[in-house]
Amino acid sequence: MSPHNRVTTLPFSGRHLEARVVTAVRDLPLTGRVIVVNLDTTPAYLDRLPRTPIPAFSSTIAVDSTLAHAGAVALLRGLDEQPVAGITDEPGWQHFTDIAGPDVFPRTTPLYRSAQADVGTVRFDPHVTLGVTHPGSRLRDFTVRLMLWYAPPDTGCGIHNRHDFIETHAQIIGNGRMQKFADREPGSLYEDVLMSPGYATPVPFCGIGPDTTFTYPWHQYHADTDCVWLAVEYHLAD
């Protein structure tokens, strides 16, 4: 068996989207329009000159291309021309209230999440990655966890500020935005990051403390249209 181009089909791959993770990528053909999300902390490259990187935590849309080199990528391709809202009828999808509980998240907000998938481990120094100088920083192992989210147009998906992991997002279908707030009130918005298909937030929103705790501003995803986006979570594994 070749050590390269090891493919894992993700549990939320279905009628609307084909979703795979490929590791140890070498000269992998990509047919049609494919969203490439770099899950690794080293750059990925398409086989075109001049070679420009797909940096860590970022993504692009490749069109009838060859992915020349990557440590680990998620590949997502739209399959169904039917309204994307039907994706929540596929196996594994739940209203977020049924996951978090009614005391945590209101059922009146139409936010849905797919099944989750742990897709491997990456090793990096989180302080360096998040741009913080700390004398005790060191390489750490992180488990990479993926899931899709769906929300209909004009949905604010809940302002929050707590995660015990590093989180990034990639837009898959529709147009939305990642927003930052001074406090939990919508009127305190101070940053609005527009998200269109193929775009990922290349810099995680979080800061990091000396004890490797992650601090987030108040933030939320807001769907302007029918939206599907990929959440990529990096959980400390050691």
Tab-separated table of C-alpha atoms in Angstrom:
chain	number	residue	atom	x	y	z
A	1	MET	CA	0.000	0.000	0.000
A	2	SER	CA	1.292	3.440	-0.922
A	3	PRO	CA	2.200	5.699	2.006
A	4	HIS	CA	0.705	8.631	0.101
A	5	ASN	CA	-2.828	9.883	-0.630
A	6	ARG	CA	-4.548	8.047	2.207
A	7	VAL	CA	-8.268	8.840	1.882
A	8	THR	CA	-10.912	8.853	4.630
A	9	THR	CA	-14.557	9.514	3.740
A	10	LEU	CA	-16.143	11.739	6.374
A	11	PRO	CA	-19.435	10.785	8.083
A	12	PHE	CA	-21.174	13.919	6.753
A	13	SER	CA	-20.359	13.033	3.143
A	14	GLY	CA	-23.735	12.482	1.484
A	15	ARG	CA	-26.182	13.480	-1.203
A	16	HIS	CA	-25.403	17.198	-1.053
A	17	LEU	CA	-21.656	17.146	-0.429
A	18	GLU	CA	-18.746	14.802	-0.975
A	19	ALA	CA	-16.376	15.200	1.972
A	20	ARG	CA	-13.024	13.463	2.404
A	21	VAL	CA	-9.764	13.858	4.287
A	22	VAL	CA	-6.544	12.977	2.503
A	23	THR	CA	-3.188	12.713	4.292
A	24	ALA	CA	0.393	12.505	2.999
A	25	VAL	CA	-0.741	14.047	-0.275
A	26	ARG	CA	1.454	13.657	-3.335
A	27	ASP	CA	0.269	14.559	-6.855
A	28	LEU	CA	-3.419	14.041	-6.145
A	29	PRO	CA	-5.742	14.829	-9.112
A	30	LEU	CA	-8.751	17.027	-8.285
A	31	THR	CA	-11.650	16.923	-10.754
A	32	GLY	CA	-14.066	19.832	-11.088
A	33	ARG	CA	-14.397	22.470	-8.364
A	34	VAL	CA	-13.094	21.240	-5.003
A	35	ILE	CA	-12.728	23.225	-1.780
A	36	VAL	CA	-9.332	22.386	-0.289
A	37	VAL	CA	-8.960	23.082	3.450
A	38	ASN	CA	-5.426	22.786	4.819
A	39	LEU	CA	-5.665	20.954	8.160
A	40	ASP	CA	-1.911	20.800	8.724
A	41	THR	CA	0.457	23.478	10.017
A	42	THR	CA	2.686	23.205	6.946
A	43	PRO	CA	1.708	24.755	3.590
A	44	ALA	CA	-0.054	22.780	0.855
A	45	TYR	CA	0.705	23.386	-2.828
A	46	LEU	CA	-1.067	22.991	-6.139
A	47	ASP	CA	1.029	21.701	-9.036
A	48	ARG	CA	1.250	25.024	-10.890
A	49	LEU	CA	4.082	27.492	-11.322
A	50	PRO	CA	4.863	29.707	-9.619
A	51	ARG	CA	3.920	27.579	-6.614
A	52	THR	CA	2.210	29.671	-3.962
A	53	PRO	CA	1.209	28.122	-0.639
A	54	ILE	CA	-2.175	27.274	0.760
A	55	PRO	CA	-1.142	28.241	4.313
A	56	ALA	CA	-2.088	26.484	7.524
A	57	PHE	CA	-5.696	27.133	8.636
A	58	SER	CA	-6.612	28.431	5.167
A	59	SER	CA	-8.406	27.110	2.096
A	60	THR	CA	-8.989	27.649	-1.605
A	61	ILE	CA	-11.105	26.366	-4.486
A	62	ALA	CA	-9.119	24.155	-6.870
A	63	VAL	CA	-10.525	23.676	-10.372
A	64	ASP	CA	-9.403	20.622	-12.403
A	65	SER	CA	-6.043	20.751	-10.665
A	66	THR	CA	-3.440	18.530	-9.058
A	67	LEU	CA	-2.633	18.900	-5.382
A	68	ALA	CA	1.119	18.425	-5.448
A	69	HIS	CA	1.934	18.293	-1.752
A	70	ALA	CA	0.102	18.525	1.580
A	71	GLY	CA	0.294	17.000	5.027
A	72	ALA	CA	-3.466	16.739	5.543
A	73	VAL	CA	-6.401	18.353	3.749
A	74	ALA	CA	-10.182	18.210	3.788
A	75	LEU	CA	-11.688	18.078	0.285
A	76	LEU	CA	-15.326	19.108	-0.154
A	77	ARG	CA	-17.342	19.164	-3.356
A	78	GLY	CA	-21.009	20.060	-3.911
A	79	LEU	CA	-23.051	17.270	-5.533
A	80	ASP	CA	-26.758	18.138	-5.440
A	81	GLU	CA	-28.471	21.102	-7.080
A	82	GLN	CA	-31.476	20.775	-4.742
A	83	PRO	CA	-31.883	23.372	-1.932
A	84	VAL	CA	-29.097	22.883	0.574
A	85	ALA	CA	-31.529	23.066	3.502
A	86	GLY	CA	-32.247	19.395	2.806
A	87	ILE	CA	-28.780	18.505	4.087
A	88	THR	CA	-30.189	18.463	7.646
A	89	ASP	CA	-32.352	15.454	6.708
A	90	GLU	CA	-29.253	13.360	6.042
A	91	PRO	CA	-27.962	10.908	8.690
A	92	GLY	CA	-26.154	12.382	11.671
A	93	TRP	CA	-27.585	15.897	11.516
A	94	GLN	CA	-29.240	17.380	14.633
A	95	HIS	CA	-30.651	20.692	15.769
A	96	PHE	CA	-28.009	22.146	18.072
A	97	THR	CA	-30.494	22.293	20.959
A	98	ASP	CA	-30.587	18.481	20.915
A	99	ILE	CA	-26.793	18.438	21.302
A	100	ALA	CA	-26.164	21.269	23.782
A	101	GLY	CA	-29.481	21.107	25.640
A	102	PRO	CA	-32.345	23.642	25.870
A	103	ASP	CA	-30.738	25.421	28.824
A	104	VAL	CA	-27.674	26.181	26.687
A	105	PHE	CA	-29.066	26.839	23.212
A	106	PRO	CA	-32.573	27.968	22.191
A	107	ARG	CA	-34.605	25.858	19.783
A	108	THR	CA	-35.900	29.052	18.206
A	109	THR	CA	-32.492	29.527	16.530
A	110	PRO	CA	-32.383	27.256	13.433
A	111	LEU	CA	-28.801	25.994	13.784
A	112	TYR	CA	-27.948	22.401	12.814
A	113	ARG	CA	-24.777	20.324	13.158
A	114	SER	CA	-23.581	17.200	11.378
A	115	ALA	CA	-21.856	14.208	12.903
A	116	GLN	CA	-18.291	14.873	14.053
A	117	ALA	CA	-15.118	13.136	12.912
A	118	ASP	CA	-11.674	12.958	14.535
A	119	VAL	CA	-9.316	12.758	11.559
A	120	GLY	CA	-5.831	12.525	13.018
A	121	THR	CA	-3.217	14.375	15.038
A	122	VAL	CA	-1.010	17.332	14.191
A	123	ARG	CA	1.911	18.604	16.232
A	124	PHE	CA	2.703	22.288	16.708
A	125	ASP	CA	3.586	24.896	19.312
A	126	PRO	CA	0.276	26.669	20.008
A	127	HIS	CA	1.961	29.779	21.405
A	128	VAL	CA	4.036	30.235	18.257
A	129	THR	CA	1.044	29.450	16.034
A	130	LEU	CA	-1.082	32.064	17.805
A	131	GLY	CA	1.716	34.644	17.761
A	132	VAL	CA	2.439	34.700	21.487
A	133	THR	CA	5.937	34.667	23.000
A	134	HIS	CA	6.153	32.442	26.062
A	135	PRO	CA	9.370	30.910	27.506
A	136	GLY	CA	7.644	27.643	28.369
A	137	SER	CA	6.063	27.064	24.981
A	138	ARG	CA	6.653	23.710	23.324
A	139	LEU	CA	5.378	21.393	20.654
A	140	ARG	CA	2.054	19.789	21.548
A	141	ASP	CA	-0.118	17.136	19.920
A	142	PHE	CA	-3.603	18.192	18.818
A	143	THR	CA	-6.472	15.985	17.673
A	144	VAL	CA	-8.199	17.445	14.598
A	145	ARG	CA	-12.001	17.284	14.718
A	146	LEU	CA	-14.276	18.221	11.809
A	147	MET	CA	-18.010	18.889	11.506
A	148	LEU	CA	-20.404	20.777	9.254
A	149	TRP	CA	-22.955	23.381	10.338
A	150	TYR	CA	-26.067	24.638	8.563
A	151	ALA	CA	-28.203	27.738	9.133
A	152	PRO	CA	-30.860	29.415	6.928
A	153	PRO	CA	-30.728	33.064	5.790
A	154	ASP	CA	-30.488	35.883	8.336
A	155	THR	CA	-29.577	33.616	11.232
A	156	GLY	CA	-27.327	34.780	14.046
A	157	CYS	CA	-25.998	31.518	15.443
A	158	GLY	CA	-25.419	32.591	19.036
A	159	ILE	CA	-22.847	34.956	20.558
A	160	HIS	CA	-20.439	33.017	22.785
A	161	ASN	CA	-16.859	33.220	24.043
A	162	ARG	CA	-15.905	29.793	25.402
A	163	HIS	CA	-13.991	26.979	23.693
A	164	ASP	CA	-11.307	24.710	25.143
A	165	PHE	CA	-9.733	24.230	21.700
A	166	ILE	CA	-8.405	26.194	18.725
A	167	GLU	CA	-11.173	26.708	16.172
A	168	THR	CA	-11.223	27.822	12.538
A	169	HIS	CA	-14.012	27.850	9.929
A	170	ALA	CA	-14.233	27.353	6.163
A	171	GLN	CA	-17.243	28.426	4.102
A	172	ILE	CA	-18.621	25.625	1.914
A	173	ILE	CA	-22.012	26.818	0.559
A	174	GLY	CA	-23.628	30.253	0.670
A	175	ASN	CA	-22.452	33.541	2.125
A	176	GLY	CA	-22.066	34.381	5.792
A	177	ARG	CA	-19.746	36.095	8.203
A	178	MET	CA	-17.752	35.518	11.358
A	179	GLN	CA	-18.363	38.337	13.805
A	180	LYS	CA	-16.631	39.647	16.939
A	181	PHE	CA	-18.341	41.609	19.714
A	182	ALA	CA	-17.219	43.649	22.718
A	183	ASP	CA	-19.821	41.878	24.867
A	184	ARG	CA	-22.781	39.552	24.403
A	185	GLU	CA	-25.010	42.250	22.881
A	186	PRO	CA	-25.380	42.281	19.058
A	187	GLY	CA	-24.962	46.059	19.064
A	188	SER	CA	-21.371	45.715	20.313
A	189	LEU	CA	-20.134	44.301	16.978
A	190	TYR	CA	-16.593	45.477	16.217
A	191	GLU	CA	-15.349	43.118	13.466
A	192	ASP	CA	-17.235	41.522	10.565
A	193	VAL	CA	-15.361	38.899	8.504
A	194	LEU	CA	-17.175	38.083	5.243
A	195	MET	CA	-17.234	34.377	4.317
A	196	SER	CA	-17.844	33.131	0.759
A	197	PRO	CA	-17.397	29.575	-0.569
A	198	GLY	CA	-13.784	28.449	-0.376
A	199	TYR	CA	-12.756	31.052	2.226
A	200	ALA	CA	-11.401	30.053	5.637
A	201	THR	CA	-10.503	32.293	8.562
A	202	PRO	CA	-6.671	31.991	8.313
A	203	VAL	CA	-6.010	33.382	11.796
A	204	PRO	CA	-7.856	31.709	14.695
A	205	PHE	CA	-9.865	34.139	16.816
A	206	CYS	CA	-8.402	32.903	20.103
A	207	GLY	CA	-5.575	34.014	22.312
A	208	ILE	CA	-3.581	31.710	24.593
A	209	GLY	CA	-2.401	31.894	28.196
A	210	PRO	CA	0.831	30.558	29.739
A	211	ASP	CA	-1.027	27.440	30.904
A	212	THR	CA	-2.278	26.772	27.335
A	213	THR	CA	-5.823	27.905	28.027
A	214	PHE	CA	-7.570	29.469	25.049
A	215	THR	CA	-9.424	32.776	25.338
A	216	TYR	CA	-11.962	33.947	22.766
A	217	PRO	CA	-13.711	37.247	22.189
A	218	TRP	CA	-17.478	37.210	22.086
A	219	HIS	CA	-18.171	35.913	18.585
A	220	GLN	CA	-20.693	34.177	16.368
A	221	TYR	CA	-21.315	32.922	12.862
A	222	HIS	CA	-24.040	34.812	10.965
A	223	ALA	CA	-25.699	33.286	7.869
A	224	ASP	CA	-26.662	35.813	5.184
A	225	THR	CA	-28.001	33.071	2.866
A	226	ASP	CA	-28.582	29.341	3.230
A	227	CYS	CA	-25.150	28.412	4.582
A	228	VAL	CA	-23.042	25.330	5.180
A	229	TRP	CA	-19.644	25.823	6.787
A	230	LEU	CA	-16.921	23.529	8.079
A	231	ALA	CA	-15.647	23.876	11.643
A	232	VAL	CA	-12.103	22.652	12.257
A	233	GLU	CA	-11.216	22.120	15.918
A	234	TYR	CA	-7.743	21.430	17.331
A	235	HIS	CA	-8.041	19.705	20.725
A	236	LEU	CA	-5.016	19.220	22.980
A	237	ALA	CA	-4.196	15.519	22.940
A	238	ASP	CA	-1.353	15.470	25.502
